[in-house]
Every structure is written in structure tokens, then in C-alpha cells.
Tab-separated table of C-alpha atoms in Angstrom:
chain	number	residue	atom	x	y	z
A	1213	UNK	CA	71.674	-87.508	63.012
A	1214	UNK	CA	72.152	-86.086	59.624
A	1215	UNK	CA	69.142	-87.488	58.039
A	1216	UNK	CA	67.158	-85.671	61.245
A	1217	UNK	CA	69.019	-82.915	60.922
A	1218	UNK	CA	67.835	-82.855	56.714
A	1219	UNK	CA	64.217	-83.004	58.157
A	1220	UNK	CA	64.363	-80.636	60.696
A	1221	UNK	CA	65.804	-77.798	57.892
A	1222	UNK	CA	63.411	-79.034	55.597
A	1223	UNK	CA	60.442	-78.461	58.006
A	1224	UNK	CA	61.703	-75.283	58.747
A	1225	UNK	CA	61.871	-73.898	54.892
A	1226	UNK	CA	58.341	-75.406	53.851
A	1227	UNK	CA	57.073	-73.572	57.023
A	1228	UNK	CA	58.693	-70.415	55.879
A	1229	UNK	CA	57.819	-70.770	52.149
A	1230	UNK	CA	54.142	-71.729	53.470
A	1231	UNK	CA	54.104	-68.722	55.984
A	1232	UNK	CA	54.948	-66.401	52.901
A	1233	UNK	CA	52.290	-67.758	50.967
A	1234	UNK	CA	49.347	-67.240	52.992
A	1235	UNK	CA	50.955	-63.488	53.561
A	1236	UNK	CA	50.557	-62.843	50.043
A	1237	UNK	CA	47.256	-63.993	50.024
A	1238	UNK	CA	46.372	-62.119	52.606
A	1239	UNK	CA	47.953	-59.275	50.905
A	1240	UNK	CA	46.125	-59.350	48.137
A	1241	UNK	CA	42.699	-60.099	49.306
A	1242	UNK	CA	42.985	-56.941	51.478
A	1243	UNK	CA	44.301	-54.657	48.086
A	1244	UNK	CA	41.326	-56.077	46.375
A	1245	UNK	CA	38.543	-55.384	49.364
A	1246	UNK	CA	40.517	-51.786	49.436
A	1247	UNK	CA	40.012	-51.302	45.908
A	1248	UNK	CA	36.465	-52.706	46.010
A	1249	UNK	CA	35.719	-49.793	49.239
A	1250	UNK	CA	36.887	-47.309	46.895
A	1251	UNK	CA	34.215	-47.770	44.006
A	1252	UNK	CA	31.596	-47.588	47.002
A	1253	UNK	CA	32.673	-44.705	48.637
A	1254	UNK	CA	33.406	-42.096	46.346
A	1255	UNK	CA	31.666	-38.888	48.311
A	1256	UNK	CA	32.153	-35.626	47.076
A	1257	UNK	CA	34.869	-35.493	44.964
A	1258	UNK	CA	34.959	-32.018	44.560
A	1259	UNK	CA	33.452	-28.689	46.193
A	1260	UNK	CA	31.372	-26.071	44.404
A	1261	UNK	CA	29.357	-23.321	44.798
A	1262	UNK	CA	26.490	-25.446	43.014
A	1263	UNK	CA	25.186	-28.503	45.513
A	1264	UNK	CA	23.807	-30.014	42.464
A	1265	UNK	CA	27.150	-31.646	40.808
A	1266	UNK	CA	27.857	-33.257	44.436
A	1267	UNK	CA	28.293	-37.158	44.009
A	1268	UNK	CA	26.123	-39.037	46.464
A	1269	UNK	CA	27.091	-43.341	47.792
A	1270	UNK	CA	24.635	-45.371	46.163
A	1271	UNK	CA	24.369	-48.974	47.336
A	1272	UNK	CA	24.427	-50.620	43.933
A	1273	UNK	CA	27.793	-48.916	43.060
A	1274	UNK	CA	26.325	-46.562	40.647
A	1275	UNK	CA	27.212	-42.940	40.730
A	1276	UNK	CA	24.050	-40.216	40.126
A	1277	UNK	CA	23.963	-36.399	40.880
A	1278	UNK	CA	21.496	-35.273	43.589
A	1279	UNK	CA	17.767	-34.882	42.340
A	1280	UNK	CA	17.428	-31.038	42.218
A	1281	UNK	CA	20.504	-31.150	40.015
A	1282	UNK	CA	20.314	-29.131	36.862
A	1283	UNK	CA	20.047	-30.366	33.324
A	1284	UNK	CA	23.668	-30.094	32.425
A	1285	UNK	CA	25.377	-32.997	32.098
A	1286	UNK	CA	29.181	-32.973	34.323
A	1287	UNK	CA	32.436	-32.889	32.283
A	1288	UNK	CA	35.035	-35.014	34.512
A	1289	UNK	CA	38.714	-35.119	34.801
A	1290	UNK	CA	40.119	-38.682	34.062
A	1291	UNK	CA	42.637	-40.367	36.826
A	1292	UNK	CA	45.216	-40.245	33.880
A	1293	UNK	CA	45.263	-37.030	33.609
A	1294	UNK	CA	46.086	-36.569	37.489
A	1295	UNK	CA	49.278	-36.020	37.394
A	1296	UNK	CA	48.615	-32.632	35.692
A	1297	UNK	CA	48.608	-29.508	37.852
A	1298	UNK	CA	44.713	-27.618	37.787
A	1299	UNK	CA	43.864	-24.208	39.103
A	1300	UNK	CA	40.230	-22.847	39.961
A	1301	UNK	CA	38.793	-20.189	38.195
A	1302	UNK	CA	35.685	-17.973	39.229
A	1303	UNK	CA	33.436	-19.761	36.970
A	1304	UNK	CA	33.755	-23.093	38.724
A	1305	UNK	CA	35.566	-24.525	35.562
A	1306	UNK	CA	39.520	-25.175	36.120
A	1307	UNK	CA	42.226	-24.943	33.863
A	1308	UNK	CA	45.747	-26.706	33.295
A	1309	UNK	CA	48.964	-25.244	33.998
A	1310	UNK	CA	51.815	-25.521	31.710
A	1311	UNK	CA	53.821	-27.888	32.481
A	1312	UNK	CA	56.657	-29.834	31.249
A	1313	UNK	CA	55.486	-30.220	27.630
A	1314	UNK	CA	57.209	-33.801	27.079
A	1315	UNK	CA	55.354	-35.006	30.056
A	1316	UNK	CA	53.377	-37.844	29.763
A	1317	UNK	CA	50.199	-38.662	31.665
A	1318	UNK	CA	50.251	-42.044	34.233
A	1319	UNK	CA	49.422	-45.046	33.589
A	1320	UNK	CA	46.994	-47.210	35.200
A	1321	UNK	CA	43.940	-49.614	34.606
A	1322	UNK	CA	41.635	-49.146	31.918
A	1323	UNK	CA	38.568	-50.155	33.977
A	1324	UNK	CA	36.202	-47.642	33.805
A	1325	UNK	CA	35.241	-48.248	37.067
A	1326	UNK	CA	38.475	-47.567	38.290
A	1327	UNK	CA	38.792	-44.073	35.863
A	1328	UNK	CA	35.709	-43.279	37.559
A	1329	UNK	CA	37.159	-43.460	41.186
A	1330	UNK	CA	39.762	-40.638	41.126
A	1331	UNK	CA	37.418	-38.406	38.815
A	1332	UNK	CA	36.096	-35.561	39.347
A	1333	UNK	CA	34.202	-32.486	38.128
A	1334	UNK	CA	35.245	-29.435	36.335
A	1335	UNK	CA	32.686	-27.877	34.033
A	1336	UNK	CA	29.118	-29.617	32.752
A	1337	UNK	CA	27.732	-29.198	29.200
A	1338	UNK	CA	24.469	-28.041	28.030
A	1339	UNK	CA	22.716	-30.861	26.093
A	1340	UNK	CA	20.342	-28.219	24.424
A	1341	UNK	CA	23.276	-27.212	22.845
A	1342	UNK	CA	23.632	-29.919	20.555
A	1343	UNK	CA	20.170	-30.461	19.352
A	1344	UNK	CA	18.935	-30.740	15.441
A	1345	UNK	CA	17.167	-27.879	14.131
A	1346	UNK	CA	13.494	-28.281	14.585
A	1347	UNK	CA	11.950	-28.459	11.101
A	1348	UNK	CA	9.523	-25.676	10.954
A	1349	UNK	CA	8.231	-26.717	7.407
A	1350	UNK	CA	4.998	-27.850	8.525
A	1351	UNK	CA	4.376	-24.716	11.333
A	1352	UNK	CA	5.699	-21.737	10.043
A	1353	UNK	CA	3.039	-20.647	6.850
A	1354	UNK	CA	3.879	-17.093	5.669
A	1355	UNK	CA	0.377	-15.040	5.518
A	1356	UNK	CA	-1.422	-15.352	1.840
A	1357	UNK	CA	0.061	-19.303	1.696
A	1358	UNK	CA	-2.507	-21.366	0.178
A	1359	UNK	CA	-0.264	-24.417	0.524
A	1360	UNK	CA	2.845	-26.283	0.395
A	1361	UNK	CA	3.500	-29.354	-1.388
A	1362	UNK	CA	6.706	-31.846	-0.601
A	1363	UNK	CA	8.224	-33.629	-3.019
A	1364	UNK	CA	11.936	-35.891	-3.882
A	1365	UNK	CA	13.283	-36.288	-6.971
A	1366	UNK	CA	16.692	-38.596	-8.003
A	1367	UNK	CA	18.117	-39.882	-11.400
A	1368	UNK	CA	19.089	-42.615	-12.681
A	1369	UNK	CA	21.951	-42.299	-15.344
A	1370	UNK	CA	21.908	-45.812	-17.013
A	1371	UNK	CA	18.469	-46.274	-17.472
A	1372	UNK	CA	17.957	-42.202	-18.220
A	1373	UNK	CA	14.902	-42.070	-15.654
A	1374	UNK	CA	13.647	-39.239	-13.931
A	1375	UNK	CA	11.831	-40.297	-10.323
A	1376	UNK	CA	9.470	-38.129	-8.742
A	1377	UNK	CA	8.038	-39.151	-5.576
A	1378	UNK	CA	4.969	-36.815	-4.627
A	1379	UNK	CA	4.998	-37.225	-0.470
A	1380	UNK	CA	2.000	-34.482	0.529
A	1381	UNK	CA	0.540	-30.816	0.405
A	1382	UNK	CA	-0.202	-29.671	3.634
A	1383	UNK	CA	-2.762	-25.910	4.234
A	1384	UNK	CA	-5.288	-26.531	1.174
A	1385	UNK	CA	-7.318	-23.190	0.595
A	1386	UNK	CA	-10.295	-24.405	-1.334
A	1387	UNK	CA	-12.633	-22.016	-2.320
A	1388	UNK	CA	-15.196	-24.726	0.093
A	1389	UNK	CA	-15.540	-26.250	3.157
A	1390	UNK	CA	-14.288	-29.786	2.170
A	1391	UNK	CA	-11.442	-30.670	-0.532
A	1392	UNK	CA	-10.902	-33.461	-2.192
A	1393	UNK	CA	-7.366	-33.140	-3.946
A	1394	UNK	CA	-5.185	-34.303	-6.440
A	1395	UNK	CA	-2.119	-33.532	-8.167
A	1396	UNK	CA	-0.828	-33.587	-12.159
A	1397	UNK	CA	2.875	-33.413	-13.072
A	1398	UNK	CA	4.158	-32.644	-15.582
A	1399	UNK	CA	7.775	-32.036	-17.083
A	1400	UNK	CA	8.238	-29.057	-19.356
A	1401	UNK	CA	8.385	-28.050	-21.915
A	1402	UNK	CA	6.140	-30.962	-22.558
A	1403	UNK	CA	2.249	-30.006	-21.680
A	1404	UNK	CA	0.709	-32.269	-23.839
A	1405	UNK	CA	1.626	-35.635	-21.343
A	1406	UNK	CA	1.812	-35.428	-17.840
A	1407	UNK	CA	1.163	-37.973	-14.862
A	1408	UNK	CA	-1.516	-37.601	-12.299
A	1409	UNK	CA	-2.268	-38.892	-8.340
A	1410	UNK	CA	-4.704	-40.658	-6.736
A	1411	UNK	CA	-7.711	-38.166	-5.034
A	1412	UNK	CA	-7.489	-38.214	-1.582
A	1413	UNK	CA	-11.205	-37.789	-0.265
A	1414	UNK	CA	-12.146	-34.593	2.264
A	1415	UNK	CA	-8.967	-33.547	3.541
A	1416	UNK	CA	-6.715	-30.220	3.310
A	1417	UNK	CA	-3.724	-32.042	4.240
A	1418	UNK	CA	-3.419	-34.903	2.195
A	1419	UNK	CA	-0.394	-37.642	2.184
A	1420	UNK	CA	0.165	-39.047	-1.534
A	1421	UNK	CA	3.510	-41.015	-0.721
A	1422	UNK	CA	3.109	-42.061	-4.578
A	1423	UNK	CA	5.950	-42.584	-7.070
A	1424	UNK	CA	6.029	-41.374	-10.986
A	1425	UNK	CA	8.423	-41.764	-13.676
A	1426	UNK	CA	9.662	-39.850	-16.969
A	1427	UNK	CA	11.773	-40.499	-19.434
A	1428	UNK	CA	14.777	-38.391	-19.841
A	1429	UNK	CA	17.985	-38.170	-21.214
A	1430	UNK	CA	20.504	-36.785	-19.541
A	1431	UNK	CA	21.509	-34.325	-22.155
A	1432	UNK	CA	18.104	-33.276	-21.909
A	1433	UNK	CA	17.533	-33.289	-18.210
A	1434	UNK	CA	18.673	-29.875	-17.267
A	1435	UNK	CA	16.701	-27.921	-19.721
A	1436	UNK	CA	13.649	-29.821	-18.370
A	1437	UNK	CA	11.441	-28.381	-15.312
A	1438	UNK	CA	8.636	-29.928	-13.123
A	1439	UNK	CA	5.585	-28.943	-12.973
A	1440	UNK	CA	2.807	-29.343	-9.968
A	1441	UNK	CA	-0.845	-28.559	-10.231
A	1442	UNK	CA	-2.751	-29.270	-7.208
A	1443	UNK	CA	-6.358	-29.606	-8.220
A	1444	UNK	CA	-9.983	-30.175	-5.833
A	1445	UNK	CA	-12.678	-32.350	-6.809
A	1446	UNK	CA	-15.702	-31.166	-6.050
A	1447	UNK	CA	-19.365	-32.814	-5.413
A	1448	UNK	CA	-20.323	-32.358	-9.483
A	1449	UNK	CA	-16.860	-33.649	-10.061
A	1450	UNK	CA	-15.651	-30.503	-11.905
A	1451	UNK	CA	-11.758	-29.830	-10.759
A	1452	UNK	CA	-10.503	-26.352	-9.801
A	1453	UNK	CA	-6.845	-24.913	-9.675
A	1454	UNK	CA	-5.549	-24.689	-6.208
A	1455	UNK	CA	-2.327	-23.957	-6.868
A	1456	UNK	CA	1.067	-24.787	-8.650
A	1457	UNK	CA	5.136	-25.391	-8.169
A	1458	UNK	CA	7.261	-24.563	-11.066
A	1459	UNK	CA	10.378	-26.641	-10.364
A	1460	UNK	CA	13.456	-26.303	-12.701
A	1461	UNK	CA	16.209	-29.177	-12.367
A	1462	UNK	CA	18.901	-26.509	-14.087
A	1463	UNK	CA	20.238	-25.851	-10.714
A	1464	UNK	CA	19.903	-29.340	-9.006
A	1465	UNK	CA	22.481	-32.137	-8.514
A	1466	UNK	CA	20.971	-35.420	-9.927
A	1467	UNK	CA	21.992	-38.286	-9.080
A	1468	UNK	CA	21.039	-41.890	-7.698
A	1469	UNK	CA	22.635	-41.671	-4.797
A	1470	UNK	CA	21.731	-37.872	-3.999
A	1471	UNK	CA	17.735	-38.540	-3.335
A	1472	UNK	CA	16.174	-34.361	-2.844
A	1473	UNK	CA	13.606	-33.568	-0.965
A	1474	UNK	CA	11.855	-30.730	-1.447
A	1475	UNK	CA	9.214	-28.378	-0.314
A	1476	UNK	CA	7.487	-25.350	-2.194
A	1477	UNK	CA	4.862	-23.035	-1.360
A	1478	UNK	CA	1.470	-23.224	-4.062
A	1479	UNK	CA	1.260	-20.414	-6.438
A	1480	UNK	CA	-1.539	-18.922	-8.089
A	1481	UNK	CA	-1.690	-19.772	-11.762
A	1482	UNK	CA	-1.649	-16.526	-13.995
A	1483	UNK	CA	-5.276	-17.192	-15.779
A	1484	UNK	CA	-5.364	-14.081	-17.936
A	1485	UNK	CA	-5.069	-15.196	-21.380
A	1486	UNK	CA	-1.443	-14.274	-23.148
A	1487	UNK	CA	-0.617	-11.153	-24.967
A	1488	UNK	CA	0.269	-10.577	-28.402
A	1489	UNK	CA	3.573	-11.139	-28.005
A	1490	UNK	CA	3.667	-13.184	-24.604
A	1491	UNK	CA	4.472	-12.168	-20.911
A	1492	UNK	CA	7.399	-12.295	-18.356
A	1493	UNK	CA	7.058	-12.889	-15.019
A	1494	UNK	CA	10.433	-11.420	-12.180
A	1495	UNK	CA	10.852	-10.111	-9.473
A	1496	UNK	CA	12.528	-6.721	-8.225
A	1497	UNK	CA	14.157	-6.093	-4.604
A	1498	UNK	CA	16.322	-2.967	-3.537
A	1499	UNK	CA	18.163	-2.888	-0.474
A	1500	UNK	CA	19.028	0.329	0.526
A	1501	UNK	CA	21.837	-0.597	3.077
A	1502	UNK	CA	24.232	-1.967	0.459
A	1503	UNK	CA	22.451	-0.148	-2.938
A	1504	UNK	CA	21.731	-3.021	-4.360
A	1505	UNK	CA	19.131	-3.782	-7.084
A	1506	UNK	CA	18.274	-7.649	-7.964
A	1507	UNK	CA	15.949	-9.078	-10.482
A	1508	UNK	CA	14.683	-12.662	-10.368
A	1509	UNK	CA	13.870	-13.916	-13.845
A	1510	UNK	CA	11.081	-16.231	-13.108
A	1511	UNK	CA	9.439	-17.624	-16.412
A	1512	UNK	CA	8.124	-16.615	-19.784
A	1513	UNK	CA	4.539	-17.506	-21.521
A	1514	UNK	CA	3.105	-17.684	-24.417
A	1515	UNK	CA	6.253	-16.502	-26.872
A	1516	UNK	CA	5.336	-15.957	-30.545
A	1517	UNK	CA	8.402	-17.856	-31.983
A	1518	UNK	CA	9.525	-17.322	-35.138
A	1519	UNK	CA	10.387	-21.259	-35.902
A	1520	UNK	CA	9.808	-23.517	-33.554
A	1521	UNK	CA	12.023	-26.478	-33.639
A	1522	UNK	CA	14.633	-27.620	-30.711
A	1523	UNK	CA	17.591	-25.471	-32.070
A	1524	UNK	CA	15.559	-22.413	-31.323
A	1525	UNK	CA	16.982	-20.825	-28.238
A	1526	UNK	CA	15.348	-18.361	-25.834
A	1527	UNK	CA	17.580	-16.200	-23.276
A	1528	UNK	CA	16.065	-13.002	-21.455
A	1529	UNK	CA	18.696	-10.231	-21.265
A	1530	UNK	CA	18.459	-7.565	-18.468
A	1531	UNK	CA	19.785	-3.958	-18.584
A	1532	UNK	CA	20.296	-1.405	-16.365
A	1533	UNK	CA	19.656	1.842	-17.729
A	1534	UNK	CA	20.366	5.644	-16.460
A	1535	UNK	CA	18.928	9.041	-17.716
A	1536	UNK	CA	18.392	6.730	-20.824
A	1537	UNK	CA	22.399	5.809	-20.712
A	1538	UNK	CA	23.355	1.613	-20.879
A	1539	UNK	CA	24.996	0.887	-17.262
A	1540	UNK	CA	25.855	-3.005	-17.733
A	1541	UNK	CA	23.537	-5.923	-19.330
A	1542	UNK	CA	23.209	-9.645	-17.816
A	1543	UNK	CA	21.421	-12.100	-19.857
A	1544	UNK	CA	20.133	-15.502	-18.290
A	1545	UNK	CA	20.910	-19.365	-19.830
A	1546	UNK	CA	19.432	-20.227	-23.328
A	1547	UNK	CA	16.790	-22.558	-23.374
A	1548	UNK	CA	15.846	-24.769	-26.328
A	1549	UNK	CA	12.474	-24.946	-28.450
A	1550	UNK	CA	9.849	-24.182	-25.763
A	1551	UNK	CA	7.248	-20.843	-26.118
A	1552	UNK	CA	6.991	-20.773	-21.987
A	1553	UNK	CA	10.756	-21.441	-20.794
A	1554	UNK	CA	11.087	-21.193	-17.756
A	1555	UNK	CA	14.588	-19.771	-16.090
A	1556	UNK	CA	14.329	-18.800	-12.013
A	1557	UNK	CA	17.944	-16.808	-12.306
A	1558	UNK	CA	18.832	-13.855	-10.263
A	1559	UNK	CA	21.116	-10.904	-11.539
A	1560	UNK	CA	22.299	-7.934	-8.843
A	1561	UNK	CA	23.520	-4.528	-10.044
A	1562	UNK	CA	24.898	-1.945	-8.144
A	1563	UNK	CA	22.489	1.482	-7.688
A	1564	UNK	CA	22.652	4.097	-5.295
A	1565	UNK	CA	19.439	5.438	-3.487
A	1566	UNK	CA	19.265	8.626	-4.713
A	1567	UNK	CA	19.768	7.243	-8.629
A	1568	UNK	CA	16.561	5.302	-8.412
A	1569	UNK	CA	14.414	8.429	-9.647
A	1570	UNK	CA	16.408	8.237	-13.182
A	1571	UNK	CA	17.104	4.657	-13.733
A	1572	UNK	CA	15.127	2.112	-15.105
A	1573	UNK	CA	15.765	-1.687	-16.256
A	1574	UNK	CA	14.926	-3.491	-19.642
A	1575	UNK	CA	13.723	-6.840	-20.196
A	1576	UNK	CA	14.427	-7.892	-23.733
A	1577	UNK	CA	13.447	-11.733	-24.637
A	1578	UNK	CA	15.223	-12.850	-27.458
A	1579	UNK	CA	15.708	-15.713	-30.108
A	1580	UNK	CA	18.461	-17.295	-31.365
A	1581	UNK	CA	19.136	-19.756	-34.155
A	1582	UNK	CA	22.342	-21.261	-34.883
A	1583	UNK	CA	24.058	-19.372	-37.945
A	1584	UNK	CA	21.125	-16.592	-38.111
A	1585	UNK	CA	20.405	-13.361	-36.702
A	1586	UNK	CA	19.217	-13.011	-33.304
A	1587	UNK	CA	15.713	-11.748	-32.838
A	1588	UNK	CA	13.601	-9.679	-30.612
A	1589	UNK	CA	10.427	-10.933	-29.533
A	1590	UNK	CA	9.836	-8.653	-27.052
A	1591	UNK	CA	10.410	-6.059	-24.419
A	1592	UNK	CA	9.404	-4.280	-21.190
A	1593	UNK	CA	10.634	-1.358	-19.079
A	1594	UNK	CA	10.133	-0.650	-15.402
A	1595	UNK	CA	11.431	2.672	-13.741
A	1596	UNK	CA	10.244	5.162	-12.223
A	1597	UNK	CA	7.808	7.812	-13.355
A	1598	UNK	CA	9.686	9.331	-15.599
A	1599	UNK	CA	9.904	6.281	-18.428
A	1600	UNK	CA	6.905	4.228	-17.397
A	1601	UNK	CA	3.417	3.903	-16.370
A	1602	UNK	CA	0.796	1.899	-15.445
A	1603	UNK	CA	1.396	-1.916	-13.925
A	1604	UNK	CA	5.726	-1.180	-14.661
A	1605	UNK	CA	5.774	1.993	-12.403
A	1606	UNK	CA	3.425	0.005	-9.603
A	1607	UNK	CA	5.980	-2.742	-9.854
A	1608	UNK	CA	8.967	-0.142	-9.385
A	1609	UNK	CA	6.852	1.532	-6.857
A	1610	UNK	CA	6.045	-1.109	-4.950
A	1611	UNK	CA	9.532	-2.141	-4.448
A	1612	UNK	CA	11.153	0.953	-3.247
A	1613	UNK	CA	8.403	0.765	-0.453
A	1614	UNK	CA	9.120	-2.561	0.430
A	1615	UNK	CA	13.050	-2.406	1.099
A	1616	UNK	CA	14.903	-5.937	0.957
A	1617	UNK	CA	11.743	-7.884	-0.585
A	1618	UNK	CA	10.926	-9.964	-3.485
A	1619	UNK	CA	8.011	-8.395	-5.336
A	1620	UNK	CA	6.832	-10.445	-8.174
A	1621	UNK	CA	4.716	-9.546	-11.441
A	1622	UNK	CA	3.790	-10.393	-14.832
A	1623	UNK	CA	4.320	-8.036	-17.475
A	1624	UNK	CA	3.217	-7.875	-20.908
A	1625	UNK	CA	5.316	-7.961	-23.719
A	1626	UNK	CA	6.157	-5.268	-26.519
A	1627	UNK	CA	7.764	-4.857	-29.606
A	1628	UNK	CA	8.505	-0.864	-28.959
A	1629	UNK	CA	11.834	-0.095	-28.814
């Protein structure tokens, strides 16, 4: 009897423990068909004024926006943040009310399936928003362009190199119907030596991709500037000037791991023969609105220097004048032992509208020698009528009827005080 009685409770208890089993299983197969239903079945989410953010079922699970949809991309709520309380708003976007501040979102699975399946939308964004610029440098020519040349330049400090890399000129304006270009560099002061490119046969847009070297130290380097000539070839193979790029490194950040690339518009090359005592070449713009005056010192030519050696030093110093009173001088960087230095510096000086009839600037290019007396080698004025005439007062001229633009000249020099 006992030992049947042993059996009997034993039956009983593996039938229980065996019953509870399979209702677990059961249990858990239905959660997971449950959960599986809810991936499938996610229909419209939320309501808005705009049928094109409504989610649609989709047989293979997936979860798309309805075709006529707009290009905006949904922003959507994550399950985690459920818990938080959201109001509408007019413009279909919601916000979150404050709440406890300690509070902390819910936990759950970090399927993204499953922070898909309690989502839903409240905003989109526009993807045209976040975009890159368009680069424009190969559309948008000014009028008068007679071409544009690229170029990258880098450095390298221990072996004191300078690289150029000429990539292409795009817009030739030959004086013909077919061009056949090429292009010599050359790194000033230096225009003995330069370094020239392969001709590219019949083509006003021509693609060089070719690399050149100089030799520079890096003392040196920042008193040095670059020099582009684009030339044509034509049938009797004489070459003619298309153009140049004056490129000072003064102002550039050389390094080998900061590779530049650079684009310039061509510029005619000033072919009148030099003056006695050389020229300048700057710029003048007024703007009215703030009464500002600026003047670009571009570049200098053929300077009659009194010694030429490198620790000859050549600086431009500008100077507003009024009724023949000083206002306030600026004077640009010195450069070393070169009769065409070249400088690209901008000065600004404050000058009311109405004082424009009585002032006037100076231009004074000077030379300096350690331990010696500085010299003058030579000056020019513009202003207005009453101090100046001929190309100065156009250059004045033409600036107070061009408000807010760069208008660039040469100018001969003088020794007049």
C-alpha cells in the first residue's frame, strides 16, 4: 500500500509539473505570434491633416509612406520616450510637457523593429535643407572674364619644396577660332627661370592635371609670389598672352598637410612699357552707406632702385589727405630686393560723402636699407578735380560712380612732391 500510494503522488506531481510546462509553452508561443502581429500591423499610427505621412501594411514587414507623399522625410517619436506627455500644436508638430524633471524614460528592447512598433510621427525634415553648396566656379563667369585658371599649392618644410599642381583654365578668349594653350609659372621675384606645361591641342577648356616644383626656403617662402601666364599656340607657332594670375603666398597657410586649391580669374597683362620711375597698380572703392574709402595695393613695376641687393626693402605707404591737411597714413609689408614687388593689401579709412570733393590720397613707394636713409622713388595722387587730372581724376571719378566696387588702374610714377 505505501509503495502504491508513493506512485500514485508521484504520478500526480509529474502530471502537474508536465501540465505547467506545456502552459508556459503555450504562453510564450502566443506572446511571440502577438509580438510578431504587431510588426505587421502597424496602420496609421497617427492622424494628420496631410494623408501623405499615413503608414500603410506592407506584406514583407517593411514600413513606406503612401506614393503621393511629399519629399520630406518623417521625424518619429521613439517607444522610450512614451511615457512622456505630448500636446498638438496647429502646425502638425507636437511638443513635450514638463514633467517631472528626474523622470526617466522606460525601458524596453533595443530591437529596432520593436522601437519602430509604438512610433509615430510628429514633424518631417526637409532634406534640401542639408545639401552642400553647389560650386558655381565653373558657371558663374562675370562679363569681360577671359578665363579662369585652377590651381593647389602645399609645402613641404623638411625638404623646403614648393608644389604647384596646375589642374585647368576653363573660358579661353583667343583672339581665333581655335586655341591651343599652355601655361608658364613662375615664382617671383625670380623672372629669369620659370616652369612651363604641356600644350593642350584645340581646346578653350583645357585640363593640365600636371605637377611642378621650386625650391624654397621657408624663410623665403612668404616674400615669394606665383606667377601664371596662360599662352596660345598658334598655326605659325608664334605664342600670344591670354592672360595671367598674380598669386602671393604672404597671406596663405603652407603646409603639407593643408593642400589649397585655388581658382583665379585671367588678367590682362599691362603691355605698355614702364615709366621713368615705374608704375603702381590699386584699386579704389567708396561705399557711401558706411563712408568708407578702401584702397587695394595690388603690385608695383619696373622700380628704379637705388641698390639692388636682398636687404633693399620696398613698402608703399598710403595717405589720406584733406584741403591739403595729413588725415592718417597706412603703409603695406616690406618686401626684399625685387623692382616689381608685388603686395595685394587692403587699407580702409574713414570719409564722409560730402568730404570727397576736397580729399585726395597719396601713394608714396619707398626704399629702405638697413642703417640708411629711407628713400622716395616715387609718388602719385588721386582726388578729385581740384589736385589732379588726367588718368588720377578718371580713377577718382570712376569710383564715386560706381559705389561699393573695386576699380583698378595703373598709374605712373613721379618724383614731384
Amino acid at each position: 500500500m505505501p509503495e502504491q500510494a508513493v506512485a500514485v503522488a508521484g504520478g500526480i506531481i509529474g502530471g502537474i509539473l508536465l501540465f505547467v510546462l506545456l502552459g508556459i509553452t503555450a504562453y510564450l508561443l502566443w506572446k511571440k505570434i502577438c509580438h510578431l502581429c504587431s510588426y505587421e500591423k502597424l496602420i496609421n499610427p497617427v492622424k494628420t491633416t496631410n494623408e501623405n505621412a499615413i503608414f500603410q501594411d506592407q506584406p514583407n514587414s517593411e514600413i513606406q509612406l503612401k506614393s503621393t507623399r511629399s519629399r520630406s522625410v518623417p521625424f518619429i517619436i521613439p517607444p522610450t520616450l512614451h511615457g512622456r506627455d505630448w500636446i498638438h500644436l496647429t502646425n502638425e508638430e507636437q511638443v513635450q510637457e514638463d514633467r517631472d524633471p528626474y523622470m526617466t524614460p522606460q525601458s524596453g528592447p533595443r530591437s529596432s523593429f520593436h522601437s519602430l512598433a509604438g512610433a509615430y510621427v510628429v514633424g518631417t525634415i526637409n532634406p534640401d535643407l542639408y545639401k552642400f553648396p553647389e560650386d558655381k566656379s565653373e558657371t558663374d563667369f562675370p562679363d569681360g572674364n577671359i578665363g579662369r585658371l585652377w590651381f593647389s599649392i602645399e609645402y613641404e618644410q623638411e625638404s623646403e619644396r614648393l608644389l604647384v599642381s596646375l589642374i585647368k583654365v576653363r573660358k579661353l578668349q583667343p583672339p581665333a577660332d581655335s586655341c591651343s594653350p599652355f601655361v608658364k609659372i613662375y615664382l617671383l621675384p625670380d623672372e629669369r627661370s620659370y616652369l612651363q606645361s604641356k600644350t593642350k591641342r584645340k581646346t578653350l577648356n583645357p585640363q593640365f592635371d600636371e605637377n611642378f616644383v621650386f625650391q624654397v626656403s621657408s624663410k623665403m617662402l612668404l616674400q615669394r609670389t606665383l606667377k601664371f601666364l596662360v599662352y596660345h599656340v598658334d598655326k605659325q607657332k608664334k605664342h600670344h598672352l591670354l592672360g595671367q594670375v598674380i598669386f602671393p603666398l604672404k597671406n596663405e597657410a603652407l603646409t603639407e598637410d593643408n593642400k589649397l586649391v585655388i581658382w583665379r580669374d585671367l588678367e590682362k597683362e599691362n603691355l605698355e612699357p614702364p615709366s621713368d620711375h615705374g608704375d603702381i597698380q590699386f584699386s579704389l572703392s567708396y561705399n557711401d552707406y558706411l563712408g568708407r574709402l578702401t584702397v587695394v595695393v595690388l603690385r608695383a613695376r619696373g622700380l628704379k632702385l637705388q641698390e639692388e641687393s636682398p636687404a633693399v626693402g620696398v613698402y608703399v605707404k598710403v595717405s589720406l589727405m584733406n584741403h591739403n591737411k595729413f588725415i592718417k597714413s597706412k603703409k603695406t609689408a616690406t618686401l626684399l630686393g625685387t623692382p616689381n614687388p608685388v603686395y595685394n593689401e587692403t587699407f580702409s579709412f574713414k570719409a564722409e560723402q560730402t568730404e570727397l570733393d576736397t580729399a585726395s590720397l597719396s601713394l608714396s613707394v619707398l626704399q629702405s636699407i638697413k642703417g640708411e636713409k629711407t628713400l622716395l622713388l616715387g609718388r602719385v595722387v588721386v582726388g578729385p578735380f581740384m589736385y589732379t587730372r588726367g588718368k588720377e581724376l578718371e580713377h577718382w571719378n570712376e569710383m564715386i560712380s560706381k559705389p561699393k566696387e573695386l576699380v583698378k588702374r595703373w598709374h605712373a610714377l613721379c618724383h614731384s612732391t
